[in-house]
PDB file of C-alpha atoms in Angstrom:
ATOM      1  CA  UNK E   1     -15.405 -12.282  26.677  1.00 27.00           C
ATOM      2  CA  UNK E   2     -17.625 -14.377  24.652  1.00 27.00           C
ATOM      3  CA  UNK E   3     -16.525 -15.538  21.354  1.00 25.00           C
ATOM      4  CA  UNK E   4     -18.623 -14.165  18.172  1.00 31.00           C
ATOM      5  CA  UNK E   5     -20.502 -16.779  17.300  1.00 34.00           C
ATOM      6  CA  UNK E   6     -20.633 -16.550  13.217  1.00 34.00           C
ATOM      7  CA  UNK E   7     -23.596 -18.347  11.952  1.00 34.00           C
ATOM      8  CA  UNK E   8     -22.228 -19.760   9.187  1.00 35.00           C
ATOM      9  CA  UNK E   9     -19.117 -21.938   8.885  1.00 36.00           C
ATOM     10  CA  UNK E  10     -16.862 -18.834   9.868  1.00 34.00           C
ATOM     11  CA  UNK E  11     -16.895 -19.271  13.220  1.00 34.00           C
ATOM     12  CA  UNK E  12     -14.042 -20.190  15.513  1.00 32.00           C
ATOM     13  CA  UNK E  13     -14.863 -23.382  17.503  1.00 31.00           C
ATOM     14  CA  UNK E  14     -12.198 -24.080  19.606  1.00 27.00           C
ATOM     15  CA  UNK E  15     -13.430 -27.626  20.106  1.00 23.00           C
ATOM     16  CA  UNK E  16     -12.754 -27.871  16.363  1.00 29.00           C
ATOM     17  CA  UNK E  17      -8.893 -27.422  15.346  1.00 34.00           C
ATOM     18  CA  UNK E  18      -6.304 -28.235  12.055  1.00 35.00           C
ATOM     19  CA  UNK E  19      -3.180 -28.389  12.931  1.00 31.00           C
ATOM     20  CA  UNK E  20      -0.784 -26.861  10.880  1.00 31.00           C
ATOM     21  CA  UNK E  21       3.122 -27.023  11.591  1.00 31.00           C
ATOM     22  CA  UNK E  22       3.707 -26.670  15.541  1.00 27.00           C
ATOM     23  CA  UNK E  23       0.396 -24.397  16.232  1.00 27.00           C
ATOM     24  CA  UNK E  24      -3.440 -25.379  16.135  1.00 32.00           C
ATOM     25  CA  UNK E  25      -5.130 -22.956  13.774  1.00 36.00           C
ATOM     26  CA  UNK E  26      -8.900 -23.039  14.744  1.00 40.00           C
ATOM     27  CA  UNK E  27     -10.762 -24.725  11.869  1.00 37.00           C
ATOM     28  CA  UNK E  28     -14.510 -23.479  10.830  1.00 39.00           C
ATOM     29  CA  UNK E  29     -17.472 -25.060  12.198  1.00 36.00           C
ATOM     30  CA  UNK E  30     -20.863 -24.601  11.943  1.00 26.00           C
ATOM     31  CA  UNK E  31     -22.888 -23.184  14.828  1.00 29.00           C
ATOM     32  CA  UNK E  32     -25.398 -26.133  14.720  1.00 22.00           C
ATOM     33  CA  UNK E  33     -22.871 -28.411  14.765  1.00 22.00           C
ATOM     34  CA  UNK E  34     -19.781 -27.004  17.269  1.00 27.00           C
ATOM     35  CA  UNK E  35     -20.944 -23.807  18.858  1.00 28.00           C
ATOM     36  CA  UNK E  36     -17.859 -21.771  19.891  1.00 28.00           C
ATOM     37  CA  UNK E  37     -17.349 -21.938  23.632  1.00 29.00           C
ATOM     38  CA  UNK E  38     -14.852 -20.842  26.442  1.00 28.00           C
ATOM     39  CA  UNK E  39     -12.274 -23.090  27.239  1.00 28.00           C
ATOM     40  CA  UNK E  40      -9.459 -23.090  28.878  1.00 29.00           C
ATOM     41  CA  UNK E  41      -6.935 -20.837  28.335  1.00 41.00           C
ATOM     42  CA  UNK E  42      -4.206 -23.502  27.155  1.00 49.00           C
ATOM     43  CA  UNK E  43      -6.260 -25.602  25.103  1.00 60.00           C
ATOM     44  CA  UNK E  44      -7.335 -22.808  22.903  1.00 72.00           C
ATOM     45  CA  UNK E  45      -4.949 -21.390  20.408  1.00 90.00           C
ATOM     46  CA  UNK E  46      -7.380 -18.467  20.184  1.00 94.00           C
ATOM     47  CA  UNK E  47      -6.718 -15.237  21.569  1.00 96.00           C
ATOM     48  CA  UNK E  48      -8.488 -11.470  21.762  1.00 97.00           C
ATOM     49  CA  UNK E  49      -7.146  -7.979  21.921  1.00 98.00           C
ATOM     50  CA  UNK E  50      -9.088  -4.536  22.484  1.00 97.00           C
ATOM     51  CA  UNK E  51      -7.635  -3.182  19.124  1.00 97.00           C
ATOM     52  CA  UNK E  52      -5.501  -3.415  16.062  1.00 97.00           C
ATOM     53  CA  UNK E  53      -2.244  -1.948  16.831  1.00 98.00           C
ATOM     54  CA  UNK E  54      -1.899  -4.063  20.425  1.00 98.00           C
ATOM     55  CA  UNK E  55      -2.517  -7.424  18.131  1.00 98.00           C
ATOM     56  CA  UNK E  56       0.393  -6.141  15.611  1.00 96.00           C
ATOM     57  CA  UNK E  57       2.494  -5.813  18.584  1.00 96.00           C
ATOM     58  CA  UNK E  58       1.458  -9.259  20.193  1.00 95.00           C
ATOM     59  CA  UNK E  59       2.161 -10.764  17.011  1.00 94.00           C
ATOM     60  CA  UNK E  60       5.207  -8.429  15.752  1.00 92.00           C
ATOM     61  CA  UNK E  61       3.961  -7.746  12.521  1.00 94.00           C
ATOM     62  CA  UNK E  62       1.247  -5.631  10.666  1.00 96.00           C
ATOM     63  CA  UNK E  63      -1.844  -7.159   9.555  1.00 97.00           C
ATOM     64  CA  UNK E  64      -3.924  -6.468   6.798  1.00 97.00           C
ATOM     65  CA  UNK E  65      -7.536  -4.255   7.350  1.00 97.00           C
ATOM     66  CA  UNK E  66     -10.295  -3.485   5.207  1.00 97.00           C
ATOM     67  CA  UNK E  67      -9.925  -1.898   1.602  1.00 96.00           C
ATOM     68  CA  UNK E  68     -10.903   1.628   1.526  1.00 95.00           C
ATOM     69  CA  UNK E  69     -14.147   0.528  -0.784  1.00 95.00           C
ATOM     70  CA  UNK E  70     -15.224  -1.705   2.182  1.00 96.00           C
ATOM     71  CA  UNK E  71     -15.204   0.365   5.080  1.00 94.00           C
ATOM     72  CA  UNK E  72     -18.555   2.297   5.691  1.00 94.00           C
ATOM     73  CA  UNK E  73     -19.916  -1.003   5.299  1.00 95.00           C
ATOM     74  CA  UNK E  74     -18.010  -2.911   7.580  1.00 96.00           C
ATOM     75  CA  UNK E  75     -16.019  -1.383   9.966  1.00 96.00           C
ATOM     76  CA  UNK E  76     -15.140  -1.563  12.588  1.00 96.00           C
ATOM     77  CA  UNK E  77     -14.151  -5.098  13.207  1.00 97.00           C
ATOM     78  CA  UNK E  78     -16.304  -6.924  15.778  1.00 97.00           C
ATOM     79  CA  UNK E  79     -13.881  -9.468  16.742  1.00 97.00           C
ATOM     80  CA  UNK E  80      -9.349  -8.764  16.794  1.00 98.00           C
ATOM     81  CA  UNK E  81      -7.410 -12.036  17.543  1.00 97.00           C
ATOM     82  CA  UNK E  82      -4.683 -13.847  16.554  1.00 96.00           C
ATOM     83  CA  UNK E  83      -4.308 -17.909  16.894  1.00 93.00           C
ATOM     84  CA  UNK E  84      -1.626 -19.684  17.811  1.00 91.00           C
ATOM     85  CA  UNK E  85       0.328 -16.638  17.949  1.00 91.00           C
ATOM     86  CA  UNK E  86       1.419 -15.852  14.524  1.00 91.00           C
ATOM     87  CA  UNK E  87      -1.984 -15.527  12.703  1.00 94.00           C
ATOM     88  CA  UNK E  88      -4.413 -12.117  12.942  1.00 96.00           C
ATOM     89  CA  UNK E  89      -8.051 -13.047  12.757  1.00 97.00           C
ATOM     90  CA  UNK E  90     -10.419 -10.073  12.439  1.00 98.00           C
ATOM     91  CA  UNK E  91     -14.075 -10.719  11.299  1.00 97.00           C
ATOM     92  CA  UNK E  92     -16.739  -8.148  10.407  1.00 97.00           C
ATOM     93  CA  UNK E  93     -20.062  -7.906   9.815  1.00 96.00           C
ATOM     94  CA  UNK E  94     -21.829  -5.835   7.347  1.00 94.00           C
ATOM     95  CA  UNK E  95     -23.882  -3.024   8.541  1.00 91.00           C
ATOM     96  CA  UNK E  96     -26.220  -3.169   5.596  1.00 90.00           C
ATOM     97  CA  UNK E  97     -26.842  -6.695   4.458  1.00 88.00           C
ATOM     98  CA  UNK E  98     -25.270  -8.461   7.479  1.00 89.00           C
ATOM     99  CA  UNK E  99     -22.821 -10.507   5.627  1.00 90.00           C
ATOM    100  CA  UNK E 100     -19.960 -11.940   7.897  1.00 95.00           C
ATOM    101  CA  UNK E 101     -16.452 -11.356   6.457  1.00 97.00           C
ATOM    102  CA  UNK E 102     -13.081 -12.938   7.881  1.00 97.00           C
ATOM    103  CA  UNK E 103      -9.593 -12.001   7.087  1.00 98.00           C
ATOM    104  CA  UNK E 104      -6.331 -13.375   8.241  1.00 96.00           C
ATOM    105  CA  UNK E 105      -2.638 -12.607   7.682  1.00 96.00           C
ATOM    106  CA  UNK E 106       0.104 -14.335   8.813  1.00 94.00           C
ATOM    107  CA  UNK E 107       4.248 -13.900   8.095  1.00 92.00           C
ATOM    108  CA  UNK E 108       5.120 -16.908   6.230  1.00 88.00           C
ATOM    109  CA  UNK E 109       7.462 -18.898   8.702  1.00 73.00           C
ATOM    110  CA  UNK E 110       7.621 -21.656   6.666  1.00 57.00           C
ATOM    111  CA  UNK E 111       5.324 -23.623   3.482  1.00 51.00           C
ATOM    112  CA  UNK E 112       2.952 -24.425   6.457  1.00 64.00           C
ATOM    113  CA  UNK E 113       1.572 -21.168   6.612  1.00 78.00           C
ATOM    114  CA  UNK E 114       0.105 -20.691   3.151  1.00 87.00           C
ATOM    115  CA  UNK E 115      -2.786 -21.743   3.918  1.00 91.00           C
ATOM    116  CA  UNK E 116      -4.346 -20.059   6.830  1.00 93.00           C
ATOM    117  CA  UNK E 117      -7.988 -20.233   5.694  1.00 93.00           C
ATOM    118  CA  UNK E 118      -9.138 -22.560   7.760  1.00 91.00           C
ATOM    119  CA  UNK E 119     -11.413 -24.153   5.503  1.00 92.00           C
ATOM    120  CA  UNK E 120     -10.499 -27.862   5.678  1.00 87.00           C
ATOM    121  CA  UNK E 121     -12.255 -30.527   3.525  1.00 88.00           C
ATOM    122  CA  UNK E 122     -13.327 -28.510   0.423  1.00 91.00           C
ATOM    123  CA  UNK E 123     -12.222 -28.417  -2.582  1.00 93.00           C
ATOM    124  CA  UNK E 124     -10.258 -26.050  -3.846  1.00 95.00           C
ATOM    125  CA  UNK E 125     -10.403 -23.874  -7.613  1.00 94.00           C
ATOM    126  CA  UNK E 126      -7.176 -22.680  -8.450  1.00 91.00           C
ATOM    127  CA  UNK E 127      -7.246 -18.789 -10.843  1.00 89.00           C
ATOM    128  CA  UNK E 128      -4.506 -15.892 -10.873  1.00 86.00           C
ATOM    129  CA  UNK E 129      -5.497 -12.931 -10.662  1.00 83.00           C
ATOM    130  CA  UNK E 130      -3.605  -9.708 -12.042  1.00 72.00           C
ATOM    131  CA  UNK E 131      -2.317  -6.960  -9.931  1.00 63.00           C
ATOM    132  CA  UNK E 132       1.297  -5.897 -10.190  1.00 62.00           C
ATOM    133  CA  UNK E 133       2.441  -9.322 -11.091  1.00 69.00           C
ATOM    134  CA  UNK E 134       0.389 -12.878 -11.937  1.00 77.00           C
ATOM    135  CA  UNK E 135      -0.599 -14.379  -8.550  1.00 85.00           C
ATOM    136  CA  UNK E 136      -2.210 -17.781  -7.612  1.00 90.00           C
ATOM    137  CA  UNK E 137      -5.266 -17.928  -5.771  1.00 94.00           C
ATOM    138  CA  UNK E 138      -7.248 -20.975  -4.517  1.00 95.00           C
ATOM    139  CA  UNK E 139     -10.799 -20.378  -4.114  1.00 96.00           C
ATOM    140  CA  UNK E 140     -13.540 -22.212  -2.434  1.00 95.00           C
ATOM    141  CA  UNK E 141     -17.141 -22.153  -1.587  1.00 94.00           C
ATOM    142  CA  UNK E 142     -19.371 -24.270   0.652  1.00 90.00           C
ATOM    143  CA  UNK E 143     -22.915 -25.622   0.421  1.00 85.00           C
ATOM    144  CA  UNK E 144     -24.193 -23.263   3.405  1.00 84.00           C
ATOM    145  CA  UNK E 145     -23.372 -19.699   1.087  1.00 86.00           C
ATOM    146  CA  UNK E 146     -19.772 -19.170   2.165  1.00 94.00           C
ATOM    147  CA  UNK E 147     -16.594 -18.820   0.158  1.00 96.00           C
ATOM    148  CA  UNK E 148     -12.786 -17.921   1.059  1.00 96.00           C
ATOM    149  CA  UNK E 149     -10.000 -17.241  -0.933  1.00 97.00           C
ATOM    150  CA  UNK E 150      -5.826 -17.761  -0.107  1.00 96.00           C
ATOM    151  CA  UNK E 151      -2.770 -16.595  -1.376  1.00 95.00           C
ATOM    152  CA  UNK E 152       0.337 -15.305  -0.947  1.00 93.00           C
ATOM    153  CA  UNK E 153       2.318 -12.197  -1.284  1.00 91.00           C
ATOM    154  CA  UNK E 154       5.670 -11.788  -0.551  1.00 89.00           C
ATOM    155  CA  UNK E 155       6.314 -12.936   3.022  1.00 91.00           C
ATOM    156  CA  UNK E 156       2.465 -12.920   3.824  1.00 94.00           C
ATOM    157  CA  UNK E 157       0.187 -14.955   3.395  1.00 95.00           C
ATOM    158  CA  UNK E 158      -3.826 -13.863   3.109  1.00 96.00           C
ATOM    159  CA  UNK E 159      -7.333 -15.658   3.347  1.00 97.00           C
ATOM    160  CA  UNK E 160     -10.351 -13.949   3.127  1.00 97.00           C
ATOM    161  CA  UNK E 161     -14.111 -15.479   4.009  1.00 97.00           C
ATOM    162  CA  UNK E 162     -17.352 -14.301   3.753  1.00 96.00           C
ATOM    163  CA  UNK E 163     -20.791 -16.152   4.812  1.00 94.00           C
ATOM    164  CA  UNK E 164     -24.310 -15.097   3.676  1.00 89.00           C
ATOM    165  CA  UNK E 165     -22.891 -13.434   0.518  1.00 90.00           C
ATOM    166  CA  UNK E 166     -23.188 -15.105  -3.316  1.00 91.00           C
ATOM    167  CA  UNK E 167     -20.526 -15.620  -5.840  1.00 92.00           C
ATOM    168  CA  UNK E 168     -20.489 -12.152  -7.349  1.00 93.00           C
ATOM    169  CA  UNK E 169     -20.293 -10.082  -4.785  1.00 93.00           C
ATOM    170  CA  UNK E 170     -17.462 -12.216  -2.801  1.00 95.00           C
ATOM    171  CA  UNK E 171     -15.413 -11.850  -6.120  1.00 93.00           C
ATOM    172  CA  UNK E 172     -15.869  -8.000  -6.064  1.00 94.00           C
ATOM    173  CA  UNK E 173     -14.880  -8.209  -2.505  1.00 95.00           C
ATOM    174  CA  UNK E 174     -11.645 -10.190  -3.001  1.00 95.00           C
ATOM    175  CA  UNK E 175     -10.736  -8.304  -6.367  1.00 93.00           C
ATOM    176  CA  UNK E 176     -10.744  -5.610  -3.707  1.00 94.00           C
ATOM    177  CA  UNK E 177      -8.363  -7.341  -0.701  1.00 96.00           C
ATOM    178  CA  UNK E 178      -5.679  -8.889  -3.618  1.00 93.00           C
ATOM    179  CA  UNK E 179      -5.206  -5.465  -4.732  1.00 92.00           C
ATOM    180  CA  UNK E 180      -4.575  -4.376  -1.185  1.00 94.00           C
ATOM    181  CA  UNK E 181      -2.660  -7.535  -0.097  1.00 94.00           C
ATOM    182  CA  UNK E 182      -0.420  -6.845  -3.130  1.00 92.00           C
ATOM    183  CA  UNK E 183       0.464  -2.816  -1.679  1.00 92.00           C
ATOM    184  CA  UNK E 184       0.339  -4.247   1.784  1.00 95.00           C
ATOM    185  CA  UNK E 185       3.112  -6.654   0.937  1.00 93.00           C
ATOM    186  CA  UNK E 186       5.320  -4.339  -1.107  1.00 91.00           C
ATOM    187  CA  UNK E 187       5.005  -1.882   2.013  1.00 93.00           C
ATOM    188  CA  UNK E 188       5.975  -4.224   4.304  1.00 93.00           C
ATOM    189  CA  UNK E 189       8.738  -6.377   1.918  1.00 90.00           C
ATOM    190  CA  UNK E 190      11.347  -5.123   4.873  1.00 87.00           C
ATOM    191  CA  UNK E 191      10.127  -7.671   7.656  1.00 85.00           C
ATOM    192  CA  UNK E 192      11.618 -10.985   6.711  1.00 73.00           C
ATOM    193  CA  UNK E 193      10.620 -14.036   8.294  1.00 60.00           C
ATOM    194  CA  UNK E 194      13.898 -14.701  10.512  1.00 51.00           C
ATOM    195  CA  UNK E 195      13.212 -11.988  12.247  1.00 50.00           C
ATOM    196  CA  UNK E 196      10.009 -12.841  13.403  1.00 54.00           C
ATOM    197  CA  UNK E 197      10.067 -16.519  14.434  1.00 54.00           C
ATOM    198  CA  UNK E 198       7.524 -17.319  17.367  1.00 53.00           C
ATOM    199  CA  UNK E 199       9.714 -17.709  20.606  1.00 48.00           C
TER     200      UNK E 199
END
């Protein structure tokens, strides 16, 4: 299957990887610069399923989807992975103005998973946003018209992206996923993270 390729720095390129604990998490590149391309099955942490519910069971824990408020516009997801295992990657494109969203979840093994953005080398802004408690959220934005957002939520942790999109309408869009990530978490506060260490 050939990989997406996102146009701007959303894109997976496995020749391109962070590595964060004991897994690779595929950092973004841009398409000019590292086009995404097959390689070989153990050198890329990156892997594809058919559909949401068979990459919850792969990774043994449920992921967080769209808002409600986002999906005429961009569902269904045009790519379902997971990388090394214990992250969901799902990226969407919208139907109307063709902006490219990412979102990840992980289950927060350990401090290492916090961030699972994938945006390496930018700077971070750090704001809390309200929901049913304070939360911090790190915030960042590139000079090609992307930003992504992480956080945390219970035993979760969350990163958003979007590329061709501007500053306004990627805050609507994350005001959106915290309040979801913070009902996602609450719904989910059962799974702990002993019992879902990677093998």
């Amino acid at each position: 299957m050939k990989i997406f390729g996102l146009k701007k720095p959303l894109a997976i390129a496995a020749v391109s990887a962070a590595t964060f604990g004991s897994f690779a998490l595929a950092a973004p590149a841009y398409a000019e610069e590292a086009p995404a391309q097959a390689v070989v099955d153990t050198a890329n942490p990156v892997k594809t399923y058919e559909d949401i519910p068979t990459l919850q069971k792969a990774l043994g824990f449920p992921v967080l989807y769209l808002p409600g408020d986002l999906y005429r516009a961009y569902d269904p997801a045009v790519i379902i992975s997971a990388i090394g295992g214990r992250v969901s990657d799902l990226r969407f494109v919208n139907q109307i103005d063709s902006s490219e969203l990412m979102v990840r979840t992980a289950l927060r093994y350990d401090s290492g998973l916090d961030d699972i953005s994938g945006f390496v080398g930018y700077e971070w802004a750090t704001t809390q946003l309200l929901s049913s408690d304070l939360v911090t959220v790190d915030i960042c934005s590139t000079d090609h018209g992307s930003y992504a957002a992480r956080w945390v939520r219970g035993n979760f942790a969350f990163a958003i992206a979007m590329s061709n999109t501007t500053s306004e309408d990627f805050g609507r869009v994350l005001k959106s996923f915290f309040i979801t990530s913070a009902k996602f978490a609450h719904r989910f506060a059962r799974i702990k993270t002993a019992q879902h260490r990677p093998q």
